[in-house]
Short mmCIF file of C-alpha atoms and ligand atoms in Angstrom, two decimals:
data_model
loop_
_atom_site.label_atom_id
_atom_site.label_comp_id
_atom_site.label_asym_id
_atom_site.label_seq_id
_atom_site.Cartn_x
_atom_site.Cartn_y
_atom_site.Cartn_z
CA UNK A 829 -0.37 0.12 -0.04
CA UNK A 830 1.91 3.47 -0.19
CA UNK A 831 2.34 5.89 2.45
CA UNK A 832 0.08 8.72 1.71
CA UNK A 833 0.30 12.06 3.24
CA UNK A 834 -3.07 13.17 5.18
CA UNK A 835 -3.58 9.04 5.60
CA UNK A 836 -1.11 9.34 9.04
CA UNK A 837 -3.52 9.51 11.88
CA UNK A 838 -1.10 8.06 14.71
CA UNK A 839 -3.45 9.73 17.74
CA UNK A 840 -6.07 7.36 19.23
CA UNK A 841 -10.18 9.35 18.63
CA UNK A 842 -11.04 8.80 22.12
CA UNK A 843 -14.01 8.89 20.76
CA UNK A 844 -15.22 7.33 24.22
CA UNK A 845 -14.90 11.06 25.58
CA UNK A 846 -17.20 12.85 22.82
CA UNK A 847 -20.33 12.30 25.14
CA UNK A 848 -19.11 13.52 28.88
CA UNK A 849 -20.29 15.06 30.55
CA UNK A 850 -18.41 19.04 31.35
CA UNK A 851 -15.81 17.54 29.25
CA UNK A 852 -14.59 20.93 28.17
CA UNK A 853 -14.50 22.47 32.06
CA UNK A 854 -12.18 19.87 32.53
CA UNK A 855 -10.11 19.96 30.17
CA UNK A 856 -9.09 24.20 29.43
CA UNK A 857 -7.79 22.68 33.47
CA UNK A 858 -5.84 20.25 32.24
CA UNK A 859 -2.25 21.25 32.03
CA UNK A 860 -1.21 18.66 28.78
CA UNK A 861 -4.47 19.49 26.36
CA UNK A 862 -3.23 21.60 23.91
CA UNK A 863 -6.16 23.56 20.48
CA UNK A 864 -5.60 23.23 16.74
CA UNK A 865 -6.97 26.59 15.30
CA UNK A 866 -8.51 26.66 12.48
CA UNK A 867 -9.18 29.27 10.52
CA UNK A 868 -11.82 29.70 7.22
CA UNK A 869 -10.15 25.81 6.10
CA UNK A 870 -7.45 26.67 7.16
CA UNK A 871 -5.20 25.49 10.19
CA UNK A 872 -2.99 27.39 11.97
CA UNK A 873 1.44 26.04 11.35
CA UNK A 874 4.38 27.30 12.98
CA UNK A 875 7.26 26.04 10.36
CA UNK A 876 6.20 22.42 9.19
CA UNK A 877 4.27 21.95 12.94
CA UNK A 878 1.02 22.08 13.79
CA UNK A 879 0.83 24.97 16.08
CA UNK A 880 -1.02 23.88 19.38
CA UNK A 881 -1.96 26.42 21.83
CA UNK A 882 -2.73 25.69 25.54
CA UNK A 883 -6.89 27.01 26.54
CA UNK A 884 -5.51 29.71 28.15
CA UNK A 885 -4.55 30.93 25.31
CA UNK A 886 -7.46 31.11 23.10
CA UNK A 887 -9.82 34.85 25.08
CA UNK A 888 -12.37 35.29 24.30
CA UNK A 889 -12.89 32.14 22.63
CA UNK A 890 -16.64 29.93 22.98
CA UNK A 891 -15.62 26.67 24.10
CA UNK A 892 -19.76 25.72 22.92
CA UNK A 893 -19.27 21.86 20.51
CA UNK A 894 -20.02 24.13 17.87
CA UNK A 895 -16.70 25.69 17.44
CA UNK A 896 -14.81 23.31 19.87
CA UNK A 897 -13.73 19.77 18.33
CA UNK A 898 -12.66 16.34 20.06
CA UNK A 899 -9.38 15.49 17.74
CA UNK A 900 -8.47 12.81 20.05
CA UNK A 901 -5.52 11.86 22.30
CA UNK A 902 -2.42 10.04 22.71
CA UNK A 903 0.60 9.71 25.74
CA UNK A 904 1.17 13.75 25.89
CA UNK A 905 -2.66 14.75 26.13
CA UNK A 906 -5.92 15.16 24.84
CA UNK A 907 -5.86 17.53 21.86
CA UNK A 908 -8.47 20.17 20.50
CA UNK A 909 -9.25 22.10 17.24
CA UNK A 910 -11.11 25.11 17.02
CA UNK A 911 -13.11 26.90 14.93
CA UNK A 912 -13.12 30.48 14.59
CA UNK A 913 -15.20 32.90 14.09
CA UNK A 914 -14.83 34.04 9.59
CA UNK A 915 -14.64 37.41 10.59
CA UNK A 916 -12.94 36.92 13.90
CA UNK A 917 -10.96 40.79 14.52
CA UNK A 918 -13.17 42.80 12.38
CA UNK A 919 -16.84 43.35 15.35
CA UNK A 920 -16.97 46.33 16.57
CA UNK A 921 -18.52 48.08 18.88
CA UNK A 922 -20.80 51.11 18.53
CA UNK A 923 -17.35 53.41 19.59
CA UNK A 924 -16.29 51.19 16.53
CA UNK A 925 -13.24 50.44 18.50
CA UNK A 926 -12.56 46.32 18.58
CA UNK A 927 -15.44 43.81 20.77
CA UNK A 928 -13.53 43.51 23.53
CA UNK A 929 -13.14 39.88 24.48
CA UNK A 930 -12.18 39.01 20.71
CA UNK A 931 -10.13 40.94 20.50
CA UNK A 932 -7.13 38.81 22.12
CA UNK A 933 -8.32 35.95 20.27
CA UNK A 934 -8.23 38.56 17.11
CA UNK A 935 -4.87 39.21 17.62
CA UNK A 936 -3.18 35.76 18.49
CA UNK A 937 -4.48 35.28 14.24
CA UNK A 938 -2.20 38.80 13.33
CA UNK A 939 0.60 36.64 14.62
CA UNK A 940 -0.21 33.14 12.94
CA UNK A 941 0.40 31.99 9.99
CA UNK A 942 -3.00 29.94 8.31
CA UNK A 943 -2.26 27.11 5.92
CA UNK A 944 -3.84 24.49 3.56
CA UNK A 945 -3.21 20.96 4.06
CA UNK A 946 -3.69 20.68 0.21
CA UNK A 947 0.04 22.54 0.74
CA UNK A 948 2.02 21.91 3.90
CA UNK A 949 0.11 17.87 4.54
CA UNK A 950 2.85 16.15 3.31
CA UNK A 951 5.58 18.71 5.54
CA UNK A 952 3.74 17.91 8.46
CA UNK A 953 4.62 14.93 11.41
CA UNK A 954 2.41 11.58 10.72
CA UNK A 955 0.79 13.07 14.20
CA UNK A 956 0.78 16.76 12.86
CA UNK A 957 -1.08 15.32 10.16
CA UNK A 958 -3.73 13.11 10.96
CA UNK A 959 -5.04 16.11 13.83
CA UNK A 960 -5.05 18.72 10.95
CA UNK A 961 -6.90 16.63 8.22
CA UNK A 962 -9.26 15.81 11.05
CA UNK A 963 -9.66 19.49 12.30
CA UNK A 964 -10.36 20.62 8.92
CA UNK A 965 -11.99 18.03 7.51
CA UNK A 966 -14.99 18.60 10.97
CA UNK A 967 -14.77 22.58 10.64
CA UNK A 968 -16.14 21.49 6.58
CA UNK A 969 -19.07 19.13 7.49
CA UNK A 970 -20.52 22.24 10.51
CA UNK A 971 -19.28 24.79 7.09
CA UNK A 972 -21.87 22.97 4.88
CA UNK A 973 -24.12 21.12 7.21
CA UNK A 974 -25.95 23.14 9.58
CA UNK A 975 -29.22 21.68 8.93
CA UNK A 976 -31.48 18.93 8.96
CA UNK A 977 -31.72 17.27 5.87
CA UNK A 978 -34.34 15.79 6.68
CA UNK A 979 -36.68 18.25 7.62
CA UNK A 980 -34.85 21.22 7.36
CA UNK A 981 -33.77 22.24 10.73
CA UNK A 982 -30.99 24.09 12.51
CA UNK A 983 -29.22 21.65 13.82
CA UNK A 984 -27.32 21.14 17.08
CA UNK A 985 -24.02 20.11 17.93
CA UNK A 986 -23.16 17.61 20.21
CA UNK A 987 -20.76 14.19 21.09
CA UNK A 988 -17.50 17.04 20.73
CA UNK A 989 -18.58 18.04 17.33
CA UNK A 990 -18.22 14.65 16.15
CA UNK A 991 -23.22 15.05 15.61
CA UNK A 992 -25.27 17.57 14.40
CA UNK A 993 -28.81 16.20 16.31
CA UNK A 994 -31.80 18.62 14.45
CA UNK A 995 -33.85 19.83 17.68
CA UNK A 996 -37.37 18.63 15.64
CA UNK A 997 -37.29 15.39 14.35
CA UNK A 998 -34.41 14.41 16.75
CA UNK A 999 -32.75 12.84 13.71
CA UNK A 1000 -28.30 12.20 14.63
CA UNK A 1001 -27.12 13.17 11.42
CA UNK A 1002 -22.77 12.66 11.90
CA UNK A 1003 -19.65 13.76 9.31
CA UNK A 1004 -19.87 13.38 5.76
CA UNK A 1005 -18.02 11.55 3.32
CA UNK A 1006 -18.02 10.84 0.20
CA UNK A 1007 -16.77 8.13 -1.60
CA UNK A 1008 -14.08 8.96 -5.03
CA UNK A 1009 -11.97 6.81 -7.14
CA UNK A 1010 -8.52 8.15 -8.41
CA UNK A 1011 -6.36 6.13 -10.67
CA UNK A 1012 -2.77 6.33 -11.81
CA UNK A 1013 -3.32 4.27 -16.11
CA UNK A 1014 -0.85 2.88 -17.86
CA UNK A 1015 -0.82 1.40 -20.87
CA UNK A 1016 0.82 -1.76 -22.17
CA UNK A 1017 4.45 0.01 -22.73
CA UNK A 1018 3.78 1.01 -18.81
CA UNK A 1019 3.54 4.27 -19.84
CA UNK A 1020 1.26 6.91 -17.71
CA UNK A 1021 -2.11 8.62 -19.41
CA UNK A 1022 -2.72 12.18 -17.07
CA UNK A 1023 -5.72 14.53 -17.74
CA UNK A 1024 -5.40 18.23 -17.65
CA UNK A 1025 -9.08 19.13 -16.04
CA UNK A 1026 -10.75 21.96 -18.08
CA UNK A 1027 -10.29 24.07 -15.42
CA UNK A 1028 -6.69 24.27 -15.67
CA UNK A 1029 -4.60 26.29 -16.69
CA UNK A 1030 -3.15 24.78 -19.75
CA UNK A 1031 -0.12 22.44 -18.51
CA UNK A 1032 -0.78 20.91 -15.31
CA UNK A 1033 -2.32 17.66 -15.54
CA UNK A 1034 -2.99 14.64 -12.82
CA UNK A 1035 -4.82 10.76 -12.69
CA UNK A 1036 -8.17 11.43 -13.55
CA UNK A 1037 -10.39 10.69 -10.68
CA UNK A 1038 -14.73 10.53 -10.25
CA UNK A 1039 -16.86 11.20 -7.18
CA UNK A 1040 -18.43 7.24 -6.81
CA UNK A 1041 -21.78 7.27 -7.58
CA UNK A 1042 -25.75 5.58 -5.92
CA UNK A 1043 -26.17 1.85 -6.01
CA UNK A 1044 -21.58 1.89 -7.30
CA UNK A 1045 -19.11 -0.25 -5.68
CA UNK A 1046 -15.76 1.52 -6.49
CA UNK A 1047 -13.69 -0.91 -8.92
CA UNK A 1048 -17.11 0.38 -11.33
CA UNK A 1049 -16.11 3.28 -11.01
CA UNK A 1050 -12.94 3.13 -12.22
CA UNK A 1051 -14.32 1.80 -15.44
CA UNK A 1052 -17.08 3.88 -16.10
CA UNK A 1053 -15.36 7.43 -14.52
CA UNK A 1054 -12.23 6.01 -17.22
CA UNK A 1055 -13.96 5.36 -19.87
CA UNK A 1056 -16.22 8.37 -19.51
CA UNK A 1057 -12.83 10.76 -19.33
CA UNK A 1058 -10.85 9.28 -21.98
CA UNK A 1059 -12.67 6.63 -23.58
CA UNK A 1060 -11.10 4.17 -22.92
CA UNK A 1061 -10.83 0.66 -20.59
CA UNK A 1062 -9.47 -0.40 -17.93
CA UNK A 1063 -8.30 -4.76 -18.62
CA UNK A 1064 -6.75 -4.56 -14.93
CA UNK A 1065 -6.98 -1.99 -11.36
CA UNK A 1066 -5.75 -3.44 -7.89
CA UNK A 1067 -6.22 -0.78 -5.18
CA UNK A 1068 -3.20 1.19 -3.97
CA UNK A 1069 -4.34 2.88 -0.44
CA UNK A 1070 -7.12 5.88 0.70
CA UNK A 1071 -7.01 9.22 2.12
CA UNK A 1072 -8.94 11.75 3.35
CA UNK A 1073 -9.87 15.14 0.97
CA UNK A 1074 -11.57 17.18 3.07
CA UNK A 1075 -12.37 20.08 0.01
CA UNK A 1076 -15.51 19.17 1.52
CA UNK A 1077 -15.84 15.74 2.55
CA UNK A 1078 -14.08 13.39 0.05
CA UNK A 1079 -12.39 10.27 1.17
CA UNK A 1080 -9.93 9.76 -1.60
CA UNK A 1081 -9.32 5.74 -2.80
CA UNK A 1082 -6.93 5.18 -5.12
CA UNK A 1083 -6.39 2.00 -8.33
CA UNK A 1084 -3.29 1.91 -10.32
CA UNK A 1085 -5.25 0.21 -13.43
CA UNK A 1086 -4.46 -1.05 -17.00
CA UNK A 1087 -6.14 -0.55 -20.07
CA UNK A 1088 -4.99 -1.58 -23.49
CA UNK A 1089 -6.55 1.05 -26.52
CA UNK A 1090 -4.73 4.20 -25.75
CA UNK A 1091 -4.96 4.50 -29.59
CA UNK A 1092 -8.09 5.33 -29.44
CA UNK A 1093 -7.57 7.67 -26.39
CA UNK A 1094 -9.82 11.60 -26.02
CA UNK A 1095 -10.51 13.46 -23.63
CA UNK A 1096 -13.93 14.13 -23.53
CA UNK A 1097 -14.17 18.21 -23.17
CA UNK A 1098 -16.36 17.77 -20.46
CA UNK A 1099 -14.18 17.48 -17.97
CA UNK A 1100 -10.74 16.58 -19.31
CA UNK A 1101 -9.67 19.21 -21.78
CA UNK A 1102 -6.35 16.88 -22.91
CA UNK A 1103 -5.30 12.92 -22.49
CA UNK A 1104 -1.39 12.88 -22.86
CA UNK A 1105 1.07 9.68 -21.85
CA UNK A 1106 4.11 10.00 -20.40
CA UNK A 1107 7.47 7.64 -20.28
CA UNK A 1108 9.23 7.91 -17.44
CA UNK A 1109 11.59 9.90 -18.80
CA UNK A 1110 9.33 12.65 -20.40
CA UNK A 1111 7.44 12.80 -16.78
CA UNK A 1112 10.98 14.05 -15.10
CA UNK A 1113 11.88 15.35 -17.45
CA UNK A 1114 9.01 18.16 -18.23
CA UNK A 1115 7.93 18.41 -14.16
CA UNK A 1116 11.86 19.44 -14.13
CA UNK A 1117 11.84 21.88 -16.25
CA UNK A 1118 8.77 23.37 -15.53
CA UNK A 1119 6.56 23.04 -18.77
CA UNK A 1120 4.16 20.89 -17.02
CA UNK A 1121 2.82 21.26 -13.67
CA UNK A 1122 2.10 18.40 -11.63
CA UNK A 1123 0.22 17.79 -8.97
CA UNK A 1124 0.24 18.79 -5.29
CA UNK A 1125 2.70 16.16 -2.77
CA UNK A 1126 0.26 16.45 -0.28
CA UNK A 1127 -2.75 15.12 -2.54
CA UNK A 1128 -2.76 10.88 -3.77
CA UNK A 1129 -2.20 11.93 -7.17
CA UNK A 1130 0.67 12.66 -6.81
CA UNK A 1131 1.81 9.25 -5.22
CA UNK A 1132 -0.50 7.88 -7.76
CA UNK A 1133 2.34 9.03 -10.19
CA UNK A 1134 5.67 8.95 -8.43
CA UNK A 1135 4.67 5.23 -7.23
CA UNK A 1136 4.65 4.86 -11.27
CA UNK A 1137 7.95 6.25 -11.65
CA UNK A 1138 9.37 4.48 -8.85
CA UNK A 1139 10.92 8.49 -7.23
CA UNK A 1140 10.08 11.94 -6.60
CA UNK A 1141 9.73 13.97 -9.43
CA UNK A 1142 11.42 17.23 -8.81
CA UNK A 1143 9.68 20.26 -9.83
CA UNK A 1144 10.68 24.30 -9.63
CA UNK A 1145 9.80 25.67 -6.13
CA UNK A 1146 6.54 27.08 -6.44
CA UNK A 1147 3.74 28.13 -3.42
ZN1 ZN B 454 -34.65 17.83 10.10
#
């Protein structure tokens, strides 16, 4: 199996703690509690580490389960995430002064670097990568799913951020994950087939991917997506591993697959604008020179491509 950048969770999720009465009061008084910060889908970082602060460093934070979520615990202590208000620091009182209880939090935000895990996930250590991915995934779910899908009522957060309950019909809702397949396609000459999305700038190429549809197995989705996007038929496939991709809620299931009729490969024009076959030398040279752009190092696409290549592919520095 592939070792994937965002699939390195090592902290015990400690689900048994989620419903504990008075949990946050207890954890706020515990000197081993650490809190990760999430702002507009990005996590606070300190170089190549996830920034973890003590509860006492967060004056003015609303300590309800709407904003504070339990990530898990290990031998060093318990980890929480705090989802900061999108417009932190912008709240003003009638005199135009920053609202006092938020001001200190806003100053902390000002001197903190926030980054998307798409960009920094691969640079974080195992513990931090897992904590950051869980924190971002939970915050994305709450952001997108405030209402009951059954009746439309505003739901209430419970279980330390891991459940939303509808006050009208008592229905429980849990964090949602949408499976998607992503495939490194290889032809009979061991060349790699990559596609350029219609949404991307000219030179960016990646593996083909798509969501698993209702009633489908992952394998059926691989065959369907690959035929839809590239008009080629998959003859054999092997599962390579999975990682969460919380933008907002995907779980990427990675495959290597063999295709035969590459002569007839054709981009669908709707999702994929262009298809190309690469030898190892071509992908190495074109990536190194910047003629093509590869997917970011935190993505499963990059891992699938480099697994086929047999090593790390170098590219010119970029953000
Ligand atoms: Zn409801």
